[in-house]
């Protein structure tokens, strides 16, 4: 089983749609969680951190379910510019600061 | 600098040759990471440097891979006797070191390596 698993997609949605991605992680001791965004042939960039109580940043909402070991990202009112690959990222080991990345979920927002 | 700088941006080499990839992190960032990303795949952790501590080399796939970080700043990733499966984008990232939790990484644009 992969440490961090995501549905690769692609998710093809029309502009204005609401779309949700899920991600599961295998290590119950994982401490920190993030969503990164990666545009085609570009480097990943931090989208948002994921907090235990859930958090929102504009049209984006992230949630964490520790009991079930999954993280979600909800995008409301999708824009064409949201088209990208969304990477679920977990800090696997408290003793090591490196992050473990999922393979990503590709989103294509269509006009 | 303003961001993480990597060079070369593209490198084509022949199987069996050695390559060096360079990363210049954001000024003041004490932590530096190397990842690689094969086509259509996620990021694979390679190595992590933090200050003067011994690096975490647990992600290096073989002894053909090595990295060093001189003066706590610039890092070089060296791949000896390259193989075709080494073809990937090699991404460097840097961050401040936080006292707990995980660091937020800023990535460079990557070095795309093609081994013929």
Short mmCIF file of N, CA and C in Angstrom, two decimals, chain A residues 32 34 36 38 41 43-44 46 91 96-99 101-103, chain B residues 35 37 45 48 56 97 99-105 107-108 112:
data_model
loop_
_atom_site.label_atom_id
_atom_site.label_comp_id
_atom_site.label_asym_id
_atom_site.label_seq_id
_atom_site.Cartn_x
_atom_site.Cartn_y
_atom_site.Cartn_z
N UNK A 32 1.40 16.29 10.06
CA UNK A 32 1.12 17.52 9.31
C UNK A 32 0.65 17.16 7.91
N UNK A 34 -0.90 18.76 3.99
CA UNK A 34 -0.94 19.91 3.09
C UNK A 34 -1.56 19.51 1.76
N UNK A 36 -0.73 20.71 -2.12
CA UNK A 36 0.09 21.48 -3.05
C UNK A 36 -0.59 21.42 -4.42
N UNK A 38 0.20 21.68 -8.61
CA UNK A 38 1.25 21.62 -9.62
C UNK A 38 0.66 21.83 -11.01
N UNK A 41 4.08 20.83 -16.14
CA UNK A 41 5.50 21.07 -16.35
C UNK A 41 6.05 22.21 -15.48
N UNK A 43 6.78 23.49 -11.13
CA UNK A 43 7.06 22.94 -9.82
C UNK A 43 5.82 23.01 -8.93
N UNK A 44 5.74 22.14 -7.92
CA UNK A 44 4.62 22.21 -6.98
C UNK A 44 4.69 23.49 -6.14
N UNK A 46 2.66 25.40 -2.67
CA UNK A 46 1.73 25.19 -1.56
C UNK A 46 0.39 25.85 -1.85
N UNK A 91 3.36 14.68 6.37
CA UNK A 91 4.63 14.50 7.07
C UNK A 91 4.58 13.14 7.73
N UNK A 96 11.57 13.13 11.01
CA UNK A 96 12.16 13.56 9.74
C UNK A 96 11.23 14.60 9.15
N UNK A 97 11.84 15.69 8.70
CA UNK A 97 11.01 16.81 8.27
C UNK A 97 10.57 16.72 6.83
N UNK A 98 11.08 15.72 6.10
CA UNK A 98 10.73 15.63 4.69
C UNK A 98 9.28 15.20 4.55
N UNK A 99 8.64 15.65 3.52
CA UNK A 99 7.25 15.39 3.26
C UNK A 99 7.09 14.26 2.25
N UNK A 101 4.73 12.87 -0.71
CA UNK A 101 3.77 13.39 -1.67
C UNK A 101 2.96 12.25 -2.29
N UNK A 102 1.65 12.50 -2.46
CA UNK A 102 0.86 11.60 -3.28
C UNK A 102 1.15 11.85 -4.75
N UNK A 103 0.63 10.97 -5.58
CA UNK A 103 0.88 11.09 -7.03
C UNK A 103 0.04 12.18 -7.68
N UNK B 35 14.04 16.10 -4.42
CA UNK B 35 13.03 15.13 -4.83
C UNK B 35 13.23 14.86 -6.32
N UNK B 37 10.83 13.50 -9.85
CA UNK B 37 9.49 13.23 -10.35
C UNK B 37 9.62 12.65 -11.74
N UNK B 45 11.06 11.36 -2.59
CA UNK B 45 12.07 11.97 -1.73
C UNK B 45 13.43 11.33 -1.96
N UNK B 48 17.69 15.07 2.34
CA UNK B 48 17.31 16.26 3.10
C UNK B 48 18.51 16.74 3.90
N UNK B 56 19.74 13.44 5.83
CA UNK B 56 18.89 12.25 5.75
C UNK B 56 18.96 11.74 4.32
N UNK B 97 13.48 26.13 8.96
CA UNK B 97 13.31 24.98 9.83
C UNK B 97 12.40 25.39 10.98
N UNK B 99 10.20 24.54 14.53
CA UNK B 99 10.54 23.78 15.73
C UNK B 99 9.70 22.52 15.87
N UNK B 100 8.54 22.49 15.25
CA UNK B 100 7.71 21.29 15.31
C UNK B 100 6.88 21.22 14.04
N UNK B 101 6.32 20.07 13.80
CA UNK B 101 5.53 19.91 12.60
C UNK B 101 6.41 19.80 11.37
N UNK B 102 5.87 20.15 10.25
CA UNK B 102 6.59 19.99 9.00
C UNK B 102 6.84 21.34 8.36
N UNK B 103 7.91 21.39 7.60
CA UNK B 103 8.28 22.62 6.92
C UNK B 103 7.42 22.83 5.69
N UNK B 104 7.19 24.09 5.34
CA UNK B 104 6.54 24.43 4.10
C UNK B 104 7.63 24.64 3.05
N UNK B 105 7.55 23.89 1.98
CA UNK B 105 8.62 23.88 0.99
C UNK B 105 8.35 24.85 -0.14
N UNK B 107 9.75 25.22 -3.95
CA UNK B 107 10.47 24.44 -4.94
C UNK B 107 11.12 25.32 -6.00
N UNK B 108 12.22 24.81 -6.54
CA UNK B 108 12.77 25.37 -7.75
C UNK B 108 12.03 24.81 -8.96
N UNK B 112 15.46 18.94 -15.67
CA UNK B 112 14.94 17.79 -16.41
C UNK B 112 16.10 17.00 -16.98
#
